[in-house]
Amino acid sequence: MLGLTSRACTCSHAIASYALALVLHTCPHNPTLLSTALDLCLAYRLQHEARAVLHAFLELAIRPHPTAGHSCALAHPASSEFLVDLRAACAVQHPTMDNHTFVSILLDVLDESPREHREAWASKAVARLARGLRSSDSCGAYVALCSGLARHITISDSSKPQSKKRKCREVDEEQDSRLQGRLARWVKHILAHLYSHTQGPSSGQGDLKGEFRNILDFLLHVKPFALHVHQDGTTPAGSALASSLASLATYCLASPMVNNSHPEDIAALRSILQAARLVSETYEPLASIIFASPSQSLSDPDGSPTTPADTPTPPPSSPHAPPMQVLTSLTTSLRARALPHAEAALWSSALRHLDTLSLTMPRTAPAAHDTDALRACIAEEVDAAEARCFSRPRRRSESLKAQRRGPARAQEREQEQEGEDDEWEWEEMVGTWVRKRPAQQQHRLAKRRRVLQSEAEVIGDVEAGRVLRSHARKSEPAPRRVQRCSSQTNMAGALGRRAGLGAPRARSPESPLKSRVPSVRSRTPDEDGGRTEGEQEEEANAALHAQYRVFNFTSLLADAQTNCTVLHPHRGARHSFPGSFAHARQRTEAGPDGNVDAEEPQHTSCSARLPPRPKSRLRYGARRGWTCAQELSSEDALNLFALSSPAVAR
């Protein structure tokens, strides 16, 4: 009886399979026919036929329709629960049709035409499916869906046509940004799932090893896509995706379970962190998970928060001891892996996240004092990590060359070059570590310093012969200036003849005073033998700064008094001082002998040519009834001291 029953079942399954294949080959595909055929396959436990019908059904739902308002039926707002309901129906009626099988069939359909299926990836139905997979503890299917999205982003970006229309480019960039942001949130949920299982007290080691292997395979799968590399022109969504991938790779590399992996996988994780741009914002996803409060849970990528039943409440503990312990263990592992940049970036991200929390947390809160104490501890760790990262030995290549005796291998040369390029130094002006200048650039700076030093010597010689206005002699009458000018001219000619004969140049007694500027001269190699390079550089800088004159108040006041220009001098006194306007007019009218009819002297180029006295002012003053002693000494109407007398005679 059992044999006849099995034969009858086999015959009925064969008949159902043959009839189903005939109907699918003959009739056109429509949603009603495919839905009925899928139910029939699930009822008769036809696994192969069920996968074929499900593939055709999903292809019909994702296929773009030119006449419809949306490019595919899956992107319609009414189809937001389509994938979730279809997955539940397949899992209930057919036990072998699990979540991983359903996701693999969906990815095969989406990978057939990545360019046309972009809206399907960005639809709400795929987001709801991802949320259902995450809540059902199906880490393998969820990670596989993330791998498919990462692959789609890379392939669609490489095969994107260069559209000349600006509107089309903006639409494509917006869709790419949405997909990158969605993948960044999915990767952050993977990190939160792994963190909750590894840090929780009741975590199954068997299931945890399988999930860790799936996550490690995901990182190795997306590594060739270079989504973790921050390039120029990267959108904020792309930067968030790179930060999420770097955080997940760091946590996996610092986890103790990575020791059971293959050495090539560990090297691949190290290469991910070495290629990533590690800054203080890189580990923000990891820091937000570590410092999350027990009642705080990650929000859904579509904006709907998860229920408290989905996220179990951790046991009560100290609010800050577990985060500090986790950070210490992670940074210690990174230091053992020879990743100092990752260690410093992780501490900096933790400090940055605490600063953000301290700004939003009220000062009267009970945890405010603990947050300040924790921030002080992390600040010390940041300084220590940056010192270990940036203050490495300057000549690492020289120590390596001294240790080996044979020819250098290619790998050692690459390590030496890397060590020389990653030298840093502390900059006091900005209070941070900056990249050290290469040796070639330092040579150029030294050459420029020598050029500036030679120019400073020339400037010092020019400054030494400059006549200061404070050292100028008082003005003398015209005949005396003529005689003195001729005497200086004769002395200059005599000095020139002596210099031409090779005699040492003598200083003229009438030469102006030299400015007290220290001369800058270059030292000989013998003199610099006992000095270090830093002392010589400081001495050169001090000499360069010493070439500028330092004026005091007395010299400035003397220069201003000597070179002031009086527009209207006082004429109250009948007998003016020598060199004034009236005295010059009297000498011009009377001549050198005192006679009025004498001829005017012949002025040389050194004498001052005096302008004639304006007569219009005298005529104007005569009409107004003013005397010569009552003329204004300033044209400013608000100058109360313009007159020598307290009142103006009218």
XYZ file of C-alpha atoms in Angstrom:
650
model
C 0.000 0.000 0.000
C 2.791 2.446 0.810
C 4.485 1.768 -2.518
C 1.264 2.339 -4.438
C 0.673 5.581 -2.521
C 4.158 6.869 -3.237
C 3.825 5.933 -6.893
C 0.483 7.764 -7.046
C 1.992 10.853 -5.403
C 4.971 10.768 -7.744
C 2.664 10.406 -10.714
C 0.447 13.251 -9.547
C 3.514 15.499 -8.962
C 4.819 14.655 -12.410
C 1.462 15.388 -14.001
C 1.161 18.674 -12.110
C 4.705 19.682 -13.086
C 4.136 18.817 -16.755
C 0.799 20.670 -16.844
C 2.325 23.718 -15.158
C 5.231 23.841 -17.610
C 2.832 23.526 -20.557
C 0.612 26.345 -19.270
C 3.559 28.694 -18.602
C 5.012 27.992 -22.045
C 1.725 28.489 -23.899
C -0.178 31.226 -22.042
C 1.089 34.808 -21.697
C 2.273 35.747 -18.262
C 0.003 37.904 -16.149
C -0.151 38.491 -12.383
C -3.262 36.344 -11.861
C -1.888 33.342 -13.729
C 1.498 33.480 -12.009
C -0.035 33.879 -8.557
C -2.242 30.822 -9.096
C 0.664 28.791 -10.470
C 2.804 29.713 -7.461
C 0.102 28.552 -5.043
C -0.148 25.268 -6.946
C 3.594 24.687 -6.782
C 3.703 25.395 -3.072
C 0.742 23.085 -2.449
C 2.308 20.158 -4.320
C 5.783 20.852 -2.858
C 7.304 21.431 -6.291
C 10.508 23.127 -5.269
C 12.115 23.580 -8.692
C 8.868 24.767 -10.318
C 8.132 27.057 -7.384
C 11.494 28.867 -7.853
C 10.862 29.247 -11.579
C 7.361 30.660 -11.036
C 8.589 32.985 -8.265
C 11.361 34.257 -10.559
C 8.812 34.961 -13.320
C 6.420 36.619 -10.864
C 9.110 38.959 -9.462
C 10.360 39.755 -12.952
C 6.834 40.782 -13.956
C 6.498 42.963 -10.859
C 9.841 44.715 -11.457
C 9.641 44.974 -15.245
C 9.214 48.613 -16.283
C 5.984 49.633 -18.047
C 6.256 52.657 -20.361
C 2.522 53.412 -20.255
C 2.213 53.299 -16.461
C 2.796 56.260 -14.174
C 5.661 54.410 -12.452
C 8.524 52.635 -14.150
C 7.704 49.379 -12.300
C 4.754 48.049 -10.340
C 6.910 47.458 -7.282
C 7.535 51.223 -6.944
C 3.799 51.987 -6.672
C 2.728 53.206 -3.207
C 0.094 50.443 -3.032
C 2.784 47.742 -3.393
C 4.734 48.627 -0.240
C 3.805 45.303 1.464
C 4.021 43.118 -1.656
C 7.430 41.560 -0.968
C 6.727 41.048 2.737
C 3.439 39.207 2.051
C 4.990 37.133 -0.727
C 7.903 36.100 1.502
C 5.535 35.112 4.324
C 3.380 33.013 1.954
C 6.380 31.156 0.576
C 7.840 30.471 4.026
C 4.561 29.171 5.448
C 3.430 26.876 2.607
C 6.908 25.597 1.647
C 9.459 25.051 4.452
C 12.391 24.855 2.038
C 11.552 28.292 0.629
C 13.307 30.162 3.439
C 14.358 33.815 3.628
C 17.783 33.221 2.118
C 16.284 31.457 -0.923
C 13.688 34.194 -1.404
C 16.343 36.941 -1.228
C 18.655 35.109 -3.641
C 15.843 34.835 -6.240
C 15.007 38.516 -5.784
C 18.656 39.498 -6.260
C 18.904 37.400 -9.435
C 15.976 39.329 -10.896
C 17.349 42.730 -9.818
C 20.811 41.987 -11.218
C 19.535 41.242 -14.714
C 19.233 44.921 -15.638
C 20.712 47.149 -12.939
C 20.122 50.378 -14.831
C 16.369 49.775 -15.240
C 15.859 48.410 -11.719
C 17.108 51.451 -9.820
C 13.626 52.553 -8.796
C 12.900 49.031 -7.575
C 15.855 49.238 -5.193
C 14.697 52.665 -4.034
C 11.083 51.521 -3.530
C 9.417 51.249 -0.164
C 8.673 47.557 -0.726
C 12.398 46.676 -0.612
C 12.842 48.791 2.533
C 9.956 46.979 4.243
C 11.453 43.625 3.232
C 14.800 44.628 4.762
C 13.102 45.615 7.997
C 11.264 42.277 8.137
C 14.482 40.341 7.580
C 16.252 42.314 10.286
C 13.497 41.750 12.854
C 13.294 38.020 12.130
C 16.934 37.449 13.177
C 17.817 36.333 9.678
C 21.264 37.868 9.492
C 22.364 35.855 6.457
C 19.466 37.018 4.268
C 19.796 40.620 5.465
C 23.536 40.702 4.758
C 22.914 39.164 1.324
C 20.421 41.946 0.552
C 23.019 44.539 1.588
C 25.583 42.892 -0.694
C 23.142 43.065 -3.608
C 22.516 46.785 -3.020
C 26.254 47.513 -2.837
C 26.813 45.635 -6.075
C 23.951 47.507 -7.751
C 25.335 50.902 -6.688
C 28.755 50.093 -8.146
C 27.494 48.584 -11.414
C 24.912 51.303 -12.081
C 27.489 54.012 -11.381
C 30.016 52.490 -13.796
C 27.444 51.894 -16.551
C 25.774 55.289 -16.185
C 25.579 57.153 -19.527
C 26.896 60.676 -19.663
C 23.675 62.627 -20.077
C 23.937 66.125 -21.470
C 20.699 67.269 -19.887
C 21.126 68.870 -16.522
C 17.763 67.678 -15.241
C 18.575 64.043 -16.030
C 21.925 64.289 -14.232
C 20.276 65.775 -11.163
C 17.699 62.972 -11.066
C 20.413 60.309 -11.332
C 22.510 61.922 -8.603
C 19.483 62.149 -6.320
C 18.668 58.465 -6.810
C 22.283 57.449 -6.214
C 22.363 59.525 -3.040
C 19.190 57.837 -1.788
C 20.600 54.370 -2.414
C 23.914 55.219 -0.723
C 22.109 56.618 2.302
C 19.930 53.519 2.523
C 22.940 51.189 2.354
C 24.721 53.265 5.021
C 21.779 52.785 7.395
C 21.628 49.052 6.629
C 25.342 48.637 7.375
C 24.899 50.541 10.621
C 22.144 48.120 11.610
C 24.501 45.218 10.892
C 27.059 46.824 13.203
C 24.433 47.335 15.919
C 23.314 43.716 15.573
C 26.878 42.428 15.886
C 27.618 44.746 18.824
C 24.525 43.679 20.753
C 25.348 39.990 20.277
C 29.060 40.248 21.118
C 28.675 42.533 24.146
C 25.551 40.856 25.527
C 25.947 38.353 28.394
C 23.650 35.698 26.836
C 24.983 35.412 23.314
C 25.154 32.060 21.593
C 28.652 31.327 20.393
C 27.517 28.912 17.675
C 25.092 31.296 16.006
C 27.483 34.204 16.573
C 30.288 32.527 14.655
C 28.009 31.944 11.670
C 26.779 35.536 11.689
C 30.326 36.848 12.030
C 31.354 34.758 9.038
C 28.487 36.221 6.978
C 29.471 39.772 7.927
C 33.111 39.085 7.119
C 32.098 37.711 3.707
C 30.056 40.862 3.113
C 33.090 43.089 3.809
C 35.278 41.006 1.538
C 32.587 41.172 -1.161
C 32.263 44.971 -1.121
C 36.016 45.647 -0.793
C 36.654 45.700 -4.584
C 33.805 48.215 -4.993
C 35.864 50.850 -3.070
C 32.774 52.214 -1.337
C 34.857 52.750 1.813
C 37.251 55.122 0.035
C 36.391 58.788 0.427
C 37.041 60.443 -2.935
C 36.881 64.079 -4.019
C 33.354 65.229 -4.734
C 31.763 62.542 -2.572
C 28.216 63.347 -1.483
C 27.258 63.355 2.216
C 25.472 60.033 1.669
C 28.662 58.576 0.200
C 30.676 59.835 3.193
C 28.159 58.252 5.568
C 28.440 54.953 3.692
C 32.241 55.041 3.885
C 32.067 55.765 7.631
C 29.660 52.864 8.219
C 31.848 50.405 6.315
C 34.990 51.582 8.116
C 33.255 51.247 11.494
C 32.063 47.718 10.699
C 35.518 46.667 9.442
C 37.169 48.129 12.541
C 34.840 46.322 14.914
C 35.322 43.031 13.078
C 39.107 43.422 13.031
C 39.223 44.263 16.739
C 36.891 41.389 17.672
C 38.476 38.290 19.221
C 36.567 36.078 16.773
C 38.673 37.327 13.877
C 41.590 35.250 15.148
C 39.844 32.135 13.840
C 39.703 33.572 10.297
C 42.174 33.083 7.494
C 45.221 35.411 7.496
C 44.252 36.665 4.030
C 40.879 37.793 5.378
C 42.585 39.661 8.215
C 44.951 41.316 5.737
C 41.949 42.359 3.627
C 40.337 44.026 6.654
C 43.590 45.887 7.370
C 43.753 47.069 3.768
C 40.193 48.424 4.066
C 41.192 50.567 7.028
C 44.438 51.658 5.396
C 42.624 52.796 2.246
C 39.853 54.580 4.158
C 40.127 58.234 5.112
C 40.175 58.064 8.911
C 39.185 61.381 10.494
C 37.368 62.376 13.659
C 33.965 61.867 11.964
C 34.712 58.417 10.555
C 33.737 56.356 13.596
C 30.605 58.313 14.424
C 28.344 55.261 13.700
C 30.384 53.091 16.074
C 30.572 55.801 18.753
C 26.807 56.391 18.622
C 26.217 52.668 19.186
C 28.738 52.401 22.019
C 27.399 55.445 23.896
C 23.716 54.710 23.221
C 21.588 54.679 26.386
C 19.778 51.457 27.314
C 16.376 52.887 26.354
C 17.650 54.297 23.063
C 17.295 52.199 19.900
C 18.234 52.745 16.318
C 15.470 54.143 14.170
C 14.249 52.402 11.061
C 15.703 53.519 7.724
C 12.247 54.572 6.564
C 11.627 56.736 9.594
C 9.367 54.365 11.590
C 10.913 53.510 14.960
C 11.249 49.941 16.060
C 9.044 48.605 18.824
C 10.442 47.923 22.295
C 9.706 44.224 21.787
C 12.190 44.051 18.913
C 15.040 45.472 20.966
C 15.535 43.787 24.369
C 16.493 45.983 27.271
C 20.039 45.290 28.474
C 20.643 44.587 32.157
C 21.267 47.605 34.381
C 24.889 48.562 34.658
C 27.126 51.557 35.114
C 26.327 54.228 32.532
C 29.940 54.804 31.459
C 32.041 51.809 32.490
C 30.994 49.520 29.582
C 31.657 52.148 26.879
C 35.098 52.865 28.285
C 35.892 49.179 28.502
C 34.753 48.613 24.914
C 36.818 51.552 23.641
C 39.883 50.355 25.527
C 39.592 46.827 24.146
C 39.023 48.066 20.586
C 41.935 50.524 20.631
C 44.240 47.945 22.195
C 43.443 45.510 19.375
C 44.009 48.207 16.760
C 47.343 49.081 18.340
C 48.357 45.427 18.231
C 47.401 45.340 14.527
C 49.755 48.298 13.849
C 46.927 50.690 12.971
C 47.765 53.889 14.904
C 45.643 56.115 12.665
C 42.566 54.000 13.315
C 43.233 54.098 17.064
C 43.571 57.890 17.122
C 40.493 58.339 14.915
C 38.386 56.089 17.174
C 39.313 58.046 20.297
C 38.673 61.336 18.472
C 35.249 60.161 17.294
C 34.341 59.121 20.829
C 35.401 62.536 22.157
C 33.452 64.292 19.399
C 30.329 62.266 20.202
C 30.627 63.089 23.908
C 30.919 66.780 23.068
C 27.683 66.536 21.111
C 25.978 64.756 24.009
C 27.198 67.335 26.509
C 25.664 70.125 24.418
C 22.258 68.458 24.305
C 22.305 67.182 27.903
C 21.131 69.637 30.583
C 23.740 70.563 33.167
C 21.410 69.639 36.007
C 21.107 66.022 34.818
C 22.625 63.358 37.115
C 24.771 61.946 34.322
C 26.263 65.349 33.410
C 29.088 65.024 35.966
C 29.913 61.490 34.802
C 29.950 62.664 31.199
C 32.459 65.415 32.023
C 34.723 62.967 33.858
C 34.547 60.489 31.000
C 35.277 63.258 28.505
C 38.425 64.235 30.439
C 39.651 60.627 30.396
C 39.003 60.261 26.673
C 40.744 63.583 25.980
C 43.888 62.223 27.634
C 43.622 59.076 25.547
C 43.275 61.180 22.394
C 46.486 63.059 23.172
C 48.351 59.845 23.892
C 47.061 58.147 20.725
C 47.965 61.131 18.542
C 51.427 61.239 20.085
C 51.942 57.552 19.277
C 50.539 58.045 15.786
C 52.328 61.198 14.684
C 55.511 61.421 16.758
C 57.275 58.414 15.321
C 61.065 58.382 14.667
C 62.079 60.748 11.895
C 64.675 58.506 10.281
C 62.943 55.161 10.218
C 64.542 54.279 6.902
C 68.058 54.785 8.281
C 67.436 52.328 11.118
C 66.141 49.741 8.670
C 69.148 50.195 6.406
C 71.538 49.786 9.327
C 69.934 46.510 10.399
C 70.151 44.696 7.084
C 73.364 43.945 5.191
C 72.167 42.602 1.860
C 70.287 44.394 -0.942
C 66.900 45.849 0.014
C 63.828 44.005 -1.093
C 60.877 45.655 -2.776
C 58.566 45.226 0.211
C 61.067 46.818 2.604
C 61.552 49.733 0.256
C 57.818 50.312 0.159
C 57.716 50.284 3.954
C 60.552 52.805 4.110
C 58.840 55.087 1.638
C 55.618 54.828 3.588
C 57.414 55.652 6.825
C 59.072 58.728 5.311
C 55.848 60.048 3.792
C 53.865 59.660 7.033
C 56.094 61.817 9.239
C 54.259 64.425 11.308
C 55.271 67.246 13.594
C 53.522 69.283 16.261
C 52.567 72.812 15.204
C 52.374 75.208 18.134
C 50.536 77.924 16.198
C 47.422 75.833 15.492
C 47.843 73.349 18.348
C 47.660 70.156 16.304
C 49.745 67.678 14.340
C 50.602 68.607 10.743
C 52.348 66.642 8.017
C 56.097 67.174 7.979
C 57.641 68.801 4.939
C 59.687 66.508 2.720
C 63.449 66.861 2.485
C 63.302 68.430 -0.975
C 60.953 71.137 0.206
C 63.153 71.804 3.234
C 66.126 72.223 0.892
C 64.147 74.789 -1.088
C 63.236 76.630 2.107
C 66.891 76.686 3.178
C 67.902 78.071 -0.221
C 65.208 80.726 0.012
C 66.417 81.616 3.512
C 69.937 82.156 2.166
C 68.594 84.396 -0.585
C 66.623 86.428 1.940
C 69.723 86.705 4.112
C 71.768 88.107 1.218
C 68.994 90.563 0.451
C 68.957 91.567 4.119
C 72.660 92.480 3.900
C 71.946 94.802 0.993
C 69.012 96.309 2.844
C 71.229 96.802 5.899
C 73.812 98.715 3.849
C 71.112 100.936 2.390
C 69.623 101.538 5.813
C 73.054 102.439 7.164
C 73.432 105.307 4.664
C 69.925 106.649 4.998
C 69.443 110.164 6.414
C 66.824 110.236 9.096
C 64.530 113.194 9.244
C 65.176 113.488 12.959
C 68.908 113.915 12.196
C 68.398 116.693 9.635
C 70.174 119.983 10.277
C 68.326 123.157 10.938
C 67.503 125.394 8.014
C 70.096 128.057 7.214
C 69.968 131.219 5.110
C 70.409 130.899 1.388
C 74.067 132.159 1.150
C 75.240 129.747 3.872
C 73.525 126.833 2.161
C 75.196 127.800 -1.112
C 78.629 127.846 0.505
C 78.084 124.597 2.388
C 76.743 122.883 -0.737
C 79.804 123.888 -2.755
C 82.122 122.684 0.027
C 80.387 119.304 0.203
C 80.595 119.000 -3.592
C 84.352 119.655 -3.539
C 84.870 117.165 -0.708
C 82.827 114.498 -2.548
C 84.978 114.996 -5.660
C 88.135 114.623 -3.619
C 86.870 111.458 -2.010
C 85.946 110.072 -5.428
C 89.472 110.716 -6.732
C 90.999 109.034 -3.700
C 88.721 106.005 -4.150
C 89.760 105.777 -7.795
C 93.436 105.676 -6.809
C 92.818 102.709 -4.511
C 93.034 104.586 -1.201
C 90.684 103.598 1.600
C 87.471 105.512 1.657
C 87.339 108.039 4.437
C 84.212 109.164 6.156
C 83.173 112.747 5.659
C 82.763 114.804 8.795
C 79.480 116.085 7.440
C 78.091 112.645 6.616
C 74.732 111.924 8.171
C 74.338 109.714 11.177
C 73.824 106.072 10.492
C 70.723 104.271 11.728
C 71.356 101.831 14.505
C 70.493 98.717 12.538
C 72.536 95.565 13.211
C 74.238 94.443 10.044
C 73.419 90.950 8.792
C 76.445 89.024 7.617
C 76.892 85.426 6.618
C 78.985 83.236 8.881
C 81.798 81.111 7.699
C 81.719 77.333 7.995
C 84.358 77.473 10.747
C 82.164 79.700 12.864
C 79.098 77.491 12.337
C 80.906 74.309 13.205
C 79.858 74.330 16.863
C 76.275 75.267 16.225
C 73.389 72.953 15.504
C 70.979 73.392 12.611
C 68.206 74.692 14.902
C 70.504 77.340 16.461
C 71.631 78.523 13.048
C 68.041 78.780 11.861
C 67.021 80.771 14.950
C 70.005 83.100 14.506
C 69.133 83.666 10.847
C 65.522 84.442 11.734
C 66.632 86.865 14.452
C 68.956 88.602 11.981
C 66.169 88.933 9.448
C 63.868 90.484 12.004
C 66.604 92.848 13.191
C 66.846 94.661 9.868
C 63.709 96.678 10.554
C 64.181 99.910 12.536
C 62.361 100.314 15.812
C 61.211 103.915 16.174
C 60.610 105.493 19.534
C 58.299 108.361 20.349
C 61.073 110.954 20.470
C 62.327 110.252 16.953
C 58.802 110.257 15.567
C 58.038 113.569 17.224
C 61.277 115.096 15.952
C 60.584 113.961 12.402
C 57.097 115.420 12.498
C 58.338 118.770 13.865
C 61.128 119.082 11.312
C 59.036 118.266 8.273
C 55.876 120.111 9.184
C 54.551 122.627 6.659
C 53.155 125.941 8.018
C 50.658 127.398 5.579
C 50.228 130.749 7.410
C 53.097 131.586 9.805
C 52.602 134.120 12.560
C 53.534 137.680 11.502
C 53.013 139.461 14.775
C 56.721 140.217 15.295
C 58.240 142.922 13.135
C 61.657 141.305 13.060
C 61.240 137.691 12.024
C 63.725 134.933 12.609
C 66.268 134.081 9.923
C 64.952 131.753 7.310
C 61.331 132.913 7.649
C 59.194 134.318 4.866
C 59.511 137.990 5.897
C 63.263 137.740 6.439
C 63.747 136.181 3.048
C 61.679 139.000 1.473
C 63.749 141.664 3.228
C 67.003 140.112 2.080
C 65.631 139.747 -1.429
C 64.600 143.456 -1.622
C 67.683 144.838 0.174
C 70.314 142.509 -1.258
C 73.337 141.092 0.528
C 74.812 144.576 1.282
C 71.655 145.978 2.829
C 70.812 148.282 -0.123
C 67.362 148.118 -1.551
C 68.513 148.726 -5.114
C 71.075 145.944 -5.083
C 70.738 143.098 -7.527
C 69.367 139.751 -6.444
C 72.016 137.105 -5.814
C 72.457 134.249 -8.274
C 71.043 131.185 -6.535
C 72.543 127.825 -7.275
C 70.725 124.509 -7.394
C 71.337 123.979 -3.706
C 69.680 127.241 -2.661
C 65.952 127.450 -1.988
C 63.959 129.451 -4.536
C 61.468 131.544 -2.525
C 58.096 132.418 -4.056
C 56.932 136.055 -4.109
C 54.632 137.220 -1.371
C 51.017 137.182 -2.457
C 49.507 140.678 -2.585
C 45.898 139.631 -2.947
C 45.839 138.600 0.705
C 47.084 142.048 1.801
C 44.542 143.825 -0.307
C 41.785 141.589 1.035
C 42.955 142.148 4.585
C 43.080 145.909 4.020
C 39.502 145.936 2.803
C 38.375 144.016 5.900
C 40.351 146.300 8.232
C 42.786 143.645 9.447
C 46.403 144.271 10.186
C 49.341 142.044 9.401
C 49.534 140.880 13.015
C 45.883 139.796 12.951
C 46.072 137.483 9.952
C 44.895 133.943 10.509
C 47.534 131.265 10.875
C 45.126 128.506 9.883
C 42.319 128.099 7.385
C 40.285 125.949 9.773
C 37.127 127.823 10.862
C 36.934 125.836 14.120
C 40.527 126.595 15.158
C 40.167 128.768 18.271
C 43.912 129.438 18.447
C 44.248 130.840 14.918
C 44.787 134.399 16.191
C 47.448 135.593 18.541
C 45.012 138.108 20.138
C 41.847 137.011 21.932
C 39.538 139.094 19.722
C 39.370 139.967 16.047
C 39.475 143.633 15.215
C 36.824 144.527 12.706
